[in-house]
Short mmCIF file of C-alpha atoms and ligand atoms in Angstrom, two decimals:
data_model
loop_
_atom_site.label_atom_id
_atom_site.label_comp_id
_atom_site.label_asym_id
_atom_site.label_seq_id
_atom_site.Cartn_x
_atom_site.Cartn_y
_atom_site.Cartn_z
CA MET A 1 70.95 84.05 34.59
CA ASP A 2 69.43 81.09 32.32
CA ALA A 3 65.93 81.95 32.33
CA GLY A 4 65.25 78.54 30.98
CA LEU A 5 65.80 77.37 34.17
CA LEU A 6 62.80 78.22 35.72
CA LEU A 7 60.62 79.09 33.23
CA PRO A 8 59.70 75.38 32.09
CA GLN A 9 58.31 75.45 35.60
CA PRO A 10 54.94 76.84 35.71
CA ASP A 11 53.97 75.05 38.03
CA LEU A 12 56.42 77.09 40.33
CA LEU A 13 53.54 80.12 41.26
CA GLY A 14 50.48 78.61 39.59
CA ASP A 15 48.47 81.37 38.68
CA ARG A 16 49.63 83.60 41.24
CA ARG A 17 51.39 87.04 40.50
CA LEU A 18 54.64 87.76 41.95
CA VAL A 19 55.76 90.54 43.86
CA VAL A 20 58.97 90.97 44.22
CA VAL A 21 59.34 93.57 47.55
CA SER A 22 63.30 94.86 48.38
CA HIS A 23 64.71 97.71 49.81
CA ARG A 24 67.34 98.44 47.00
CA GLN A 25 65.74 98.46 43.81
CA PRO A 26 66.79 96.58 40.73
CA TYR A 27 67.94 99.05 38.71
CA ALA A 28 68.58 102.88 39.25
CA HIS A 29 68.77 105.85 36.33
CA VAL A 30 71.83 108.06 37.19
CA ARG A 31 73.59 110.45 35.43
CA HIS A 32 76.82 111.28 36.49
CA GLY A 33 77.90 114.49 35.94
CA LYS A 34 75.26 117.59 35.33
CA SER A 35 74.98 117.41 31.82
CA ALA A 36 76.27 113.85 30.63
CA ALA A 37 73.50 111.43 29.45
CA VAL A 38 71.50 108.41 31.62
CA GLN A 39 72.83 105.27 32.26
CA VAL A 40 70.69 102.65 33.61
CA GLU A 41 72.74 100.55 36.68
CA LYS A 42 71.87 97.43 38.03
CA PRO A 43 73.88 96.84 41.33
CA PRO A 44 76.15 93.79 41.31
CA SER A 45 73.73 91.42 42.85
CA GLY A 46 73.10 87.77 41.90
CA LEU A 47 69.62 88.61 43.33
CA THR A 48 68.47 91.04 40.26
CA LEU A 49 69.88 88.08 37.67
CA ALA A 50 67.95 85.55 39.59
CA LEU A 51 65.16 87.18 40.06
CA GLU A 52 63.95 88.98 37.08
CA PRO A 53 63.20 86.71 34.45
CA ILE A 54 60.62 85.00 36.60
CA VAL A 55 58.84 88.91 37.46
CA VAL A 56 58.75 89.05 33.69
CA ALA A 57 57.19 86.16 33.22
CA THR A 58 55.06 86.08 35.64
CA HIS A 59 54.26 89.83 34.61
CA GLY A 60 54.86 90.14 38.31
CA THR A 61 55.89 94.07 39.98
CA TRP A 62 59.00 94.97 41.86
CA ILE A 63 58.51 97.28 45.15
CA ALA A 64 61.78 99.13 46.26
CA ALA A 65 63.31 102.43 46.98
CA SER A 66 63.99 104.89 44.63
CA GLY A 67 68.11 105.93 44.85
CA GLY A 68 69.04 106.82 41.87
CA ASN A 69 69.76 110.54 40.78
CA ALA A 70 67.89 111.12 37.85
CA ASP A 71 65.22 107.99 38.61
CA ALA A 72 62.26 111.00 39.26
CA GLU A 73 62.61 111.81 35.40
CA PHE A 74 61.70 107.77 34.41
CA THR A 75 58.96 107.58 37.02
CA ASP A 76 55.78 108.95 36.12
CA ALA A 77 53.75 109.97 39.94
CA ARG A 78 52.95 106.62 41.37
CA GLY A 79 56.61 106.05 41.01
CA TYR A 80 56.14 103.50 38.27
CA VAL A 81 58.54 103.51 35.60
CA ARG A 82 57.10 105.08 32.39
CA ASP A 83 60.14 102.44 29.58
CA PRO A 84 61.71 99.90 31.47
CA PRO A 85 64.72 98.91 30.12
CA PRO A 86 64.50 96.58 27.60
CA ASP A 87 66.45 93.54 29.53
CA SER A 88 64.14 94.56 32.41
CA PRO A 89 61.09 94.12 31.36
CA TYR A 90 58.41 94.48 33.78
CA ARG A 91 56.69 96.66 36.11
CA LEU A 92 59.26 98.42 38.22
CA ARG A 93 57.34 100.50 40.99
CA ARG A 94 59.70 103.02 43.43
CA LEU A 95 58.83 104.34 46.79
CA THR A 96 60.16 107.91 47.38
CA LEU A 97 60.89 107.49 51.29
CA PRO A 98 60.51 110.72 52.99
CA PRO A 99 63.62 112.20 53.46
CA SER A 100 62.81 112.47 57.12
CA LEU A 101 63.23 108.64 57.75
CA ARG A 102 65.31 108.18 55.56
CA GLU A 103 68.79 107.97 57.19
CA ASP A 104 66.88 107.08 60.84
CA PHE A 105 65.71 104.02 59.04
CA TYR A 106 68.25 102.94 56.87
CA THR A 107 71.72 104.56 58.74
CA GLY A 108 69.99 104.29 61.55
CA PHE A 109 67.65 100.95 62.48
CA ALA A 110 69.01 98.93 59.81
CA ASN A 111 72.87 99.17 59.83
CA SER A 112 73.43 100.73 63.35
CA SER A 113 70.51 98.10 65.50
CA LEU A 114 69.63 94.83 63.45
CA TRP A 115 73.43 94.55 61.40
CA PRO A 116 75.43 94.58 64.03
CA LEU A 117 72.61 92.68 66.35
CA CYS A 118 72.36 90.03 63.87
CA HIS A 119 76.29 89.74 63.27
CA ILE A 120 77.92 88.01 66.47
CA ALA A 121 81.02 90.76 65.06
CA TYR A 122 81.58 91.96 68.11
CA HIS A 123 80.18 95.21 67.39
CA GLN A 124 77.59 96.95 70.01
CA PRO A 125 74.36 97.61 68.15
CA ARG A 126 72.59 100.55 69.34
CA PHE A 127 69.00 101.05 69.62
CA GLU A 128 67.32 104.79 69.24
CA GLU A 129 63.36 105.19 69.70
CA LYS A 130 63.42 106.92 67.00
CA TRP A 131 65.37 105.37 64.20
CA TRP A 132 62.93 102.15 65.07
CA ARG A 133 59.27 105.05 64.42
CA ALA A 134 61.50 105.01 61.00
CA TYR A 135 61.38 101.84 60.50
CA GLN A 136 57.99 100.96 61.45
CA ALA A 137 56.55 104.03 58.81
CA VAL A 138 59.27 102.55 56.37
CA ASN A 139 57.90 99.14 56.59
CA GLU A 140 54.27 99.93 56.63
CA ILE A 141 55.08 102.54 52.73
CA PHE A 142 56.23 99.25 51.52
CA ALA A 143 53.41 97.45 52.42
CA GLN A 144 51.24 99.90 51.83
CA ALA A 145 52.49 99.93 47.68
CA VAL A 146 52.02 96.07 48.17
CA ALA A 147 48.68 96.51 49.42
CA GLU A 148 48.21 99.35 46.59
CA GLU A 149 49.43 96.62 44.19
CA ILE A 150 47.40 93.04 44.57
CA GLY A 151 44.15 94.74 46.41
CA GLY A 152 42.93 90.81 46.61
CA GLU A 153 44.07 89.38 44.82
CA PRO A 154 45.66 85.77 45.30
CA ALA A 155 49.43 87.02 44.41
CA THR A 156 52.81 86.02 45.38
CA VAL A 157 54.77 88.74 47.28
CA PHE A 158 58.55 88.06 47.76
CA ILE A 159 60.27 90.14 50.95
CA GLN A 160 64.01 91.09 50.88
CA ASP A 161 66.18 90.69 54.04
CA PHE A 162 66.47 92.70 56.85
CA HIS A 163 65.47 96.15 56.23
CA LEU A 164 61.90 94.85 55.97
CA ALA A 165 61.08 92.35 59.29
CA LEU A 166 57.69 94.05 60.07
CA ALA A 167 56.48 94.17 56.31
CA PRO A 168 55.12 90.23 56.34
CA GLN A 169 52.16 91.61 59.07
CA MET A 170 51.41 95.14 57.56
CA VAL A 171 51.37 92.96 53.82
CA ARG A 172 48.84 89.87 55.88
CA ALA A 173 46.70 92.80 57.39
CA ARG A 174 45.86 94.22 54.42
CA CYS A 175 46.27 91.14 51.42
CA PRO A 176 44.68 88.15 53.13
CA ARG A 177 45.15 85.91 50.05
CA ALA A 178 48.50 87.08 49.32
CA LEU A 179 51.60 83.75 50.21
CA ILE A 180 53.82 85.80 51.37
CA ALA A 181 57.61 84.73 51.77
CA GLN A 182 60.72 86.16 52.68
CA PHE A 183 64.47 85.40 52.50
CA TRP A 184 66.85 87.16 55.44
CA HIS A 185 70.09 87.59 54.12
CA ILE A 186 71.67 87.88 57.42
CA PRO A 187 72.32 85.63 60.23
CA TRP A 188 69.87 85.09 62.84
CA PRO A 189 71.88 84.66 66.07
CA ASN A 190 71.68 83.07 69.00
CA PRO A 191 68.49 84.37 72.17
CA GLU A 192 71.20 85.42 73.71
CA ALA A 193 72.26 88.13 71.80
CA PHE A 194 69.22 89.20 70.50
CA ARG A 195 66.99 89.91 73.23
CA ILE A 196 69.00 93.03 74.30
CA CYS A 197 66.66 94.56 70.98
CA PRO A 198 64.22 96.18 72.83
CA TRP A 199 61.48 95.73 70.15
CA ARG A 200 62.38 91.98 69.68
CA ARG A 201 58.81 91.13 69.88
CA GLU A 202 57.51 93.30 67.68
CA LEU A 203 60.19 92.32 65.02
CA LEU A 204 59.49 88.78 65.48
CA GLU A 205 55.26 88.80 65.06
CA GLY A 206 56.52 90.84 62.30
CA MET A 207 58.33 87.80 60.36
CA LEU A 208 55.84 85.85 61.72
CA GLY A 209 53.62 87.59 58.92
CA ASN A 210 55.59 84.68 56.59
CA ASP A 211 54.29 81.06 54.91
CA LEU A 212 57.32 81.12 54.62
CA LEU A 213 60.98 81.98 55.87
CA GLY A 214 64.12 81.38 54.48
CA PHE A 215 67.09 81.73 55.93
CA HIS A 216 70.89 80.60 54.23
CA LEU A 217 71.32 77.62 57.49
CA SER A 218 69.37 75.64 59.25
CA TYR A 219 71.45 76.82 62.10
CA HIS A 220 69.96 80.11 61.53
CA GLY A 221 66.85 78.80 61.35
CA MET A 222 67.01 76.76 64.91
CA ASN A 223 68.20 80.42 66.61
CA PHE A 224 64.87 81.81 65.28
CA MET A 225 62.85 78.92 66.41
CA GLU A 226 65.30 79.19 70.11
CA THR A 227 64.46 83.13 70.24
CA LEU A 228 60.71 82.78 69.54
CA ASP A 229 60.52 79.94 71.58
CA ARG A 230 61.63 82.24 74.44
CA GLU A 231 60.27 85.61 73.71
CA LEU A 232 56.45 84.96 72.05
CA ALA A 233 53.71 82.50 72.84
CA VAL A 234 54.31 80.53 70.11
CA ARG A 235 53.77 76.37 69.15
CA ILE A 236 56.44 75.12 67.48
CA ASP A 237 56.92 72.14 65.90
CA ARG A 238 60.31 71.20 65.09
CA GLU A 239 59.99 67.98 63.01
CA HIS A 240 58.06 70.42 60.17
CA ASN A 241 60.03 73.75 61.19
CA LEU A 242 56.49 74.90 61.34
CA VAL A 243 55.46 77.80 63.92
CA SER A 244 51.79 78.95 64.22
CA ARG A 245 50.94 82.57 63.88
CA PRO A 246 49.64 84.47 67.13
CA GLY A 247 46.33 85.19 66.64
CA ALA A 248 46.29 83.34 63.68
CA ALA A 249 43.66 81.14 63.26
CA GLY A 250 45.14 77.87 61.26
CA GLY A 251 48.27 80.06 60.19
CA LEU A 252 51.47 78.34 59.84
CA THR A 253 55.45 80.03 59.35
CA LYS A 254 57.20 77.78 57.63
CA ILE A 255 60.58 77.98 57.87
CA GLY A 256 63.50 76.70 55.93
CA ALA A 257 67.45 76.74 55.05
CA PHE A 258 68.45 77.62 51.37
CA PRO A 259 71.85 78.72 51.12
CA ILE A 260 71.94 81.42 48.35
CA SER A 261 74.55 81.21 45.25
CA VAL A 262 76.10 82.71 42.35
CA ASP A 263 75.15 82.56 38.38
CA ALA A 264 78.17 80.39 37.60
CA GLN A 265 77.70 79.75 34.40
CA ALA A 266 77.51 84.06 33.65
CA ILE A 267 80.93 84.43 35.59
CA ILE A 268 82.76 81.51 33.80
CA ALA A 269 81.01 83.22 30.09
CA SER A 270 82.72 86.13 31.29
CA VAL A 271 85.96 85.18 31.77
CA THR A 272 86.56 82.99 29.05
CA THR A 273 86.73 85.41 26.81
CA ILE A 274 89.61 87.04 25.01
CA ALA A 275 88.86 90.28 26.97
CA ALA A 276 89.01 89.72 29.79
CA GLN A 277 91.95 86.90 29.64
CA GLN A 278 93.80 90.65 27.66
CA SER A 279 92.69 92.30 30.86
CA VAL A 280 93.73 89.29 32.84
CA ARG A 281 97.20 89.21 31.47
CA GLU A 282 97.51 92.99 31.71
CA LEU A 283 96.13 92.81 35.82
CA ARG A 284 99.00 90.45 36.35
CA GLU A 285 101.45 91.96 34.46
CA ARG A 286 100.92 95.20 36.59
CA TYR A 287 100.19 93.91 40.16
CA ALA A 288 101.83 90.15 40.47
CA ARG A 289 105.02 90.97 38.59
CA GLY A 290 106.58 87.51 39.23
CA ARG A 291 105.43 87.76 42.74
CA GLN A 292 102.23 85.79 44.20
CA LEU A 293 98.26 87.82 44.01
CA VAL A 294 96.60 87.26 46.55
CA LEU A 295 92.92 89.06 46.15
CA THR A 296 90.60 90.16 48.64
CA VAL A 297 86.90 91.31 47.47
CA GLU A 298 84.09 93.18 49.88
CA ARG A 299 82.37 96.21 50.91
CA MET A 300 84.23 98.05 53.48
CA ASP A 301 82.57 96.33 56.60
CA TYR A 302 83.99 94.98 60.03
CA SER A 303 82.22 92.29 59.59
CA LYS A 304 84.58 91.66 56.60
CA GLY A 305 86.96 91.03 58.86
CA ILE A 306 89.75 93.59 57.36
CA ARG A 307 91.64 94.37 60.55
CA GLU A 308 92.21 91.26 61.34
CA ARG A 309 93.38 89.96 58.20
CA LEU A 310 95.85 92.93 57.91
CA GLU A 311 97.20 91.87 61.26
CA ALA A 312 97.31 88.12 60.25
CA ILE A 313 99.44 89.96 57.27
CA GLN A 314 101.62 91.58 59.44
CA ARG A 315 102.38 87.99 61.30
CA LEU A 316 102.72 85.91 58.18
CA PHE A 317 105.79 88.21 57.59
CA GLU A 318 107.28 87.73 60.76
CA ARG A 319 106.80 84.31 61.21
CA HIS A 320 106.69 83.11 57.72
CA PRO A 321 110.05 85.72 56.41
CA GLN A 322 110.36 83.98 53.23
CA TRP A 323 107.14 84.80 52.23
CA ARG A 324 108.82 89.39 52.11
CA ASP A 325 108.95 90.66 48.73
CA ARG A 326 107.36 87.44 46.99
CA VAL A 327 103.16 88.04 47.56
CA SER A 328 101.18 91.17 46.55
CA PHE A 329 97.41 91.42 49.16
CA VAL A 330 95.38 93.19 46.26
CA GLN A 331 92.61 94.57 48.83
CA ILE A 332 89.37 95.37 46.95
CA ALA A 333 86.57 97.02 49.31
CA THR A 334 84.34 99.20 48.45
CA PRO A 335 83.23 101.91 50.51
CA SER A 336 80.33 101.59 52.14
CA ARG A 337 76.99 103.06 54.43
CA THR A 338 79.54 105.70 54.60
CA ASP A 339 76.85 107.94 56.64
CA VAL A 340 77.51 105.33 59.53
CA ARG A 341 80.03 106.84 61.76
CA ALA A 342 81.44 103.05 62.99
CA TYR A 343 81.85 102.59 58.91
CA ARG A 344 84.17 105.86 58.56
CA ASP A 345 86.16 105.17 61.63
CA TYR A 346 87.01 101.77 60.09
CA ALA A 347 87.95 102.86 56.92
CA ALA A 348 90.49 105.23 58.61
CA GLU A 349 91.19 102.70 61.43
CA VAL A 350 91.85 100.20 57.89
CA ASP A 351 94.04 102.66 55.93
CA HIS A 352 96.23 103.43 59.12
CA LEU A 353 96.93 99.65 58.97
CA VAL A 354 98.29 99.47 55.83
CA ALA A 355 99.90 102.67 55.65
CA GLU A 356 102.22 100.95 58.34
CA ILE A 357 102.12 97.84 57.17
CA ASN A 358 103.63 99.41 53.56
CA ARG A 359 106.15 101.35 55.41
CA ARG A 360 107.47 98.35 57.89
CA TRP A 361 107.50 95.93 55.02
CA GLY A 362 107.98 97.43 51.68
CA VAL A 363 111.08 97.64 49.94
CA ARG A 364 111.68 99.30 46.34
CA ASP A 365 108.87 99.40 44.46
CA TRP A 366 107.23 96.83 46.03
CA LYS A 367 104.58 97.64 48.80
CA PRO A 368 103.11 94.45 49.87
CA VAL A 369 99.31 95.43 50.06
CA LEU A 370 97.28 97.45 47.42
CA PRO A 371 94.81 99.03 49.01
CA LEU A 372 92.09 99.89 46.10
CA HIS A 373 89.15 101.31 47.71
CA GLN A 374 86.78 102.16 45.20
CA TYR A 375 83.61 100.59 43.25
CA VAL A 376 84.62 98.49 40.62
CA GLU A 377 82.83 96.74 37.73
CA PRO A 378 81.50 93.54 37.98
CA ARG A 379 82.97 92.14 35.21
CA GLN A 380 86.03 93.32 36.42
CA VAL A 381 86.02 91.51 39.38
CA TRP A 382 85.77 88.72 37.87
CA ASN A 383 89.20 89.01 35.55
CA TRP A 384 90.55 89.75 39.11
CA TYR A 385 89.70 86.58 40.43
CA LEU A 386 90.95 85.23 37.25
CA ALA A 387 94.20 87.06 37.73
CA ALA A 388 94.41 85.32 41.57
CA ASP A 389 97.11 83.00 42.57
CA ALA A 390 94.70 82.97 46.16
CA LEU A 391 91.55 84.73 47.87
CA ILE A 392 91.05 85.60 51.72
CA VAL A 393 87.58 85.73 52.79
CA SER A 394 88.25 86.57 56.54
CA SER A 395 84.75 87.49 57.67
CA LEU A 396 83.98 87.34 61.54
CA HIS A 397 80.23 86.58 60.80
CA ASP A 398 78.69 85.95 57.50
CA GLY A 399 75.17 84.46 55.96
CA MET A 400 76.73 83.39 53.21
CA ASN A 401 79.44 85.44 51.17
CA LEU A 402 79.06 85.78 47.42
CA VAL A 403 82.29 86.02 46.93
CA ALA A 404 83.86 82.86 47.78
CA LYS A 405 81.65 81.31 45.25
CA GLU A 406 82.02 83.95 42.60
CA PHE A 407 85.85 82.97 42.88
CA ALA A 408 85.02 79.67 42.80
CA ALA A 409 83.67 79.90 39.63
CA ALA A 410 85.90 82.23 38.15
CA ALA A 411 89.22 80.79 39.18
CA ARG A 412 92.21 79.19 38.06
CA ASP A 413 92.42 75.35 38.36
CA ASP A 414 95.48 75.99 40.79
CA ALA A 415 93.82 78.27 42.57
CA VAL A 416 93.71 78.31 46.47
CA LEU A 417 90.28 79.82 48.57
CA LEU A 418 91.08 80.79 51.95
CA LEU A 419 87.86 81.24 53.84
CA SER A 420 86.77 82.07 57.01
CA GLU A 421 84.62 79.21 59.21
CA TYR A 422 82.77 81.51 60.09
CA THR A 423 80.97 82.05 56.53
CA GLY A 424 77.88 80.22 55.65
CA ALA A 425 79.79 79.12 52.62
CA ALA A 426 81.82 77.35 54.66
CA ARG A 427 79.45 74.96 55.35
CA GLU A 428 79.17 74.03 51.47
CA PHE A 429 82.45 74.71 50.73
CA ARG A 430 84.79 71.70 52.66
CA GLU A 431 87.62 71.95 50.03
CA ALA A 432 88.16 75.55 51.09
CA VAL A 433 90.92 76.23 53.22
CA LEU A 434 89.06 77.08 56.45
CA LEU A 435 90.60 79.85 59.15
CA ASN A 436 89.47 81.52 62.31
CA PRO A 437 90.38 85.30 61.56
CA TYR A 438 90.27 85.98 65.56
CA ALA A 439 93.42 83.60 66.34
CA ILE A 440 95.81 86.19 64.37
CA ASP A 441 99.21 83.55 64.37
CA ASP A 442 97.27 80.87 63.36
CA PHE A 443 95.74 82.69 60.85
CA ALA A 444 99.00 83.70 59.10
CA ASP A 445 100.13 79.74 58.71
CA LYS A 446 97.00 79.56 56.73
CA ILE A 447 98.12 82.38 54.92
CA ALA A 448 101.37 80.39 54.58
CA ALA A 449 100.22 76.89 53.79
CA GLY A 450 97.70 78.03 50.99
CA LEU A 451 100.53 79.46 48.87
CA GLU A 452 102.80 76.54 49.62
CA MET A 453 100.07 73.72 48.87
CA PRO A 454 101.11 71.35 45.92
CA LEU A 455 99.96 71.53 42.54
CA GLU A 456 97.51 68.39 42.24
CA GLN A 457 95.96 69.27 45.90
CA ARG A 458 95.09 72.75 44.47
CA ARG A 459 93.54 71.60 41.49
CA GLU A 460 91.65 68.94 43.24
CA ARG A 461 89.94 70.86 46.03
CA LEU A 462 89.52 73.94 43.16
CA ARG A 463 87.73 71.92 40.70
CA ARG A 464 85.20 70.81 43.48
CA LEU A 465 84.78 73.78 44.60
CA ARG A 466 84.14 74.91 41.33
CA TRP A 467 81.07 71.64 40.20
CA ARG A 468 79.92 72.40 43.57
CA VAL A 469 78.85 76.41 42.31
CA LEU A 470 77.45 74.96 39.20
CA GLN A 471 75.55 72.15 40.88
CA TYR A 472 73.58 74.96 43.13
CA ASP A 473 73.50 78.31 41.62
CA ILE A 474 71.36 81.04 41.81
CA GLY A 475 68.22 79.97 39.68
CA ALA A 476 68.62 76.68 41.72
CA TRP A 477 67.98 78.49 45.01
CA ALA A 478 65.41 80.79 43.50
CA ALA A 479 63.17 78.14 41.95
CA ASP A 480 64.02 75.65 45.69
CA ILE A 481 62.24 78.79 47.51
CA LEU A 482 59.51 78.96 45.29
CA ARG A 483 59.02 75.42 45.19
CA ALA A 484 59.06 75.39 49.20
CA LEU A 485 56.75 77.96 49.46
CA ARG A 486 53.72 76.13 47.48
CA GLN A 487 54.12 73.00 48.64
CA HIS A 488 53.28 74.43 51.86
CA TYR A 489 50.76 76.15 50.34
CA PHE A 490 49.96 73.01 49.02
CA ASP A 491 50.52 70.79 52.60
CA ASN A 492 48.09 73.42 54.69
CA HIS A 493 45.44 74.17 52.20
CA GLY A 494 43.53 71.28 51.94
CA SER A 495 40.42 71.96 52.99
CA ALA A 496 38.78 71.48 49.46
CA PHE A 497 39.48 68.20 50.34
CA PRO A 498 38.31 67.04 53.94
CA GLU A 499 38.49 63.76 53.91
CA ASN A 500 42.48 64.19 54.17
CA SER A 501 42.41 67.41 56.48
CA GLY A 502 43.78 67.05 60.18
CA GLY A 503 47.07 68.01 58.75
CA GLY A 504 49.08 70.92 60.21
CA MET A 505 50.33 70.96 63.90
CA ALA A 506 48.95 68.23 66.37
C1 GDG B 1 74.94 89.80 52.00
C2 GDG B 1 74.85 89.07 53.16
C3 GDG B 1 74.59 86.81 51.91
C4 GDG B 1 81.41 93.80 46.19
N1 GDG B 1 82.87 94.99 46.17
C5 GDG B 1 82.81 95.21 44.60
C6 GDG B 1 81.58 94.06 44.25
N2 GDG B 1 80.88 93.48 44.93
C7 GDG B 1 80.14 92.81 44.99
C8 GDG B 1 80.60 91.17 45.38
C9 GDG B 1 79.52 90.57 45.86
C10 GDG B 1 79.10 91.06 46.55
O1 GDG B 1 79.67 92.86 45.98
C11 GDG B 1 79.26 90.86 48.26
O2 GDG B 1 78.50 90.29 48.37
P1 GDG B 1 78.92 89.07 49.47
O3 GDG B 1 77.44 87.62 50.54
O4 GDG B 1 79.83 89.07 49.77
O5 GDG B 1 78.88 90.45 50.93
P2 GDG B 1 77.31 90.89 51.58
O6 GDG B 1 77.16 92.40 50.62
O7 GDG B 1 77.59 91.25 53.08
O8 GDG B 1 76.14 90.54 51.51
C12 GDG B 1 75.89 87.86 52.51
C13 GDG B 1 74.60 88.17 50.50
O9 GDG B 1 74.04 89.13 51.53
C14 GDG B 1 73.65 87.63 49.70
O10 GDG B 1 73.15 86.82 51.05
O11 GDG B 1 75.90 86.24 51.20
O12 GDG B 1 76.31 87.06 54.08
O13 GDG B 1 76.13 89.90 54.32
O14 GDG B 1 78.48 89.79 44.69
O15 GDG B 1 81.34 90.88 43.56
N3 GDG B 1 81.25 94.28 43.36
C15 GDG B 1 81.81 95.23 42.33
N4 GDG B 1 82.49 95.75 42.84
C16 GDG B 1 83.42 96.15 43.62
O16 GDG B 1 83.91 97.36 44.24
N5 GDG B 1 80.89 95.08 40.77
#
């Protein structure tokens, strides 16, 4: 990200130092093979790109769980990275989670309870007492690390995602002068869905430790406030989206909508290099060979609707025979959460369906579906976007979906985006071909319509999509959240000016 986007605005944080807290670390030290050199690896996350420049500029700290197999060699006894890499020059504190907690926290409560609970994808969440206890314990570990980092300082603490729902309240109890914000990267369900969670009140109370709580959509924020209304004795000011925290005198949590985005400039800069153009030519020669190339990119996750999409591909060949042998579906699906049984079973089902489609519809040297079930380098993912004639996002439920936004930045002007209406991105991307992944016949017809769309219409739609993603990129997202946090602070800490007091909730 262009650091210039954020740094000329010193008032975003005032003189507060920033502490970013996330389960996943911004970079890992990894050794592939015993005698290999150690590499610094960054996850393919726009979040790291957005937040790193602010942490650097404010001399801040990032606190995250250790994950790389060579992390310990570069970390001191308290978990601080000794010599941060030149492109990440800030303090990173790595927390080593006890092995006894790690699985129950991550594989258990985070990915087998909270993830399915928040995504209405008809996948039943499971709740185990010991997972919940591990979740509480890990949240305590993070909160304690924040307290060690900032003590009584008036710092800004920015917590990420559903792994750390309890941490805000725990940080508040330890650091009363901290300003705390959290961004919830996944949907928030309606109260009926959420009420099956045995520890729903504890989760809600934890999240009310925040001064600011951000979701992608105001719809998720409204669901959250409805849930609060049902479950806790709180007062809600719906006009200003403010919730008064139970037991905290004058404590208010502001709920806001901040649709996350991508680093569109960086993606465009990368795909316009000569090396990228060459790679795109190779990809098309190898995988399209005169046919239409339709791409999908996602983690191997049931919420992404991979099974439904494969069924729609079968239906496409049945209902629109003109497309047999004329289109290749390249399926990049990175293995994900393979410790969770539901994910392993899902991956096996997907493999089975792909084989069945290829057996039934493949001819001579052509197979309709090409599964690339492996990790692909970020720049190569962007090259694939540029090589594609169309991209399908088939999520059954998705907070935002960054793949759609990355595609809008990278794709050719005449490419087509087919987007599930159950993604957050569908709210902004009106020019995409919207589809319902549950309606298999209609889904198949939409694929055909997308492939047959007149050239002028494709161009106009794609240009508008690109404009949208350039207007509101990941830098704008991060700046918006910090600005809202500061504004909320000013609105509710006016005690220095008694003649103007009386704001907040009546
Ligand atoms: C959660 C929410 C929300 C995927 N495979 C490869 C690869 N990817 C990259 C994509 C994209 C990212 O992973 C996936 O982001 P999404 O937004 O599509 O989905 P989730 O992982 O479920 O993310 C989601 C997001 O948080 C942010 O708030 O939008 O709704 O579920 O960047 O490009 N990247 C590389 N190789 C792969 O094989 N390099």
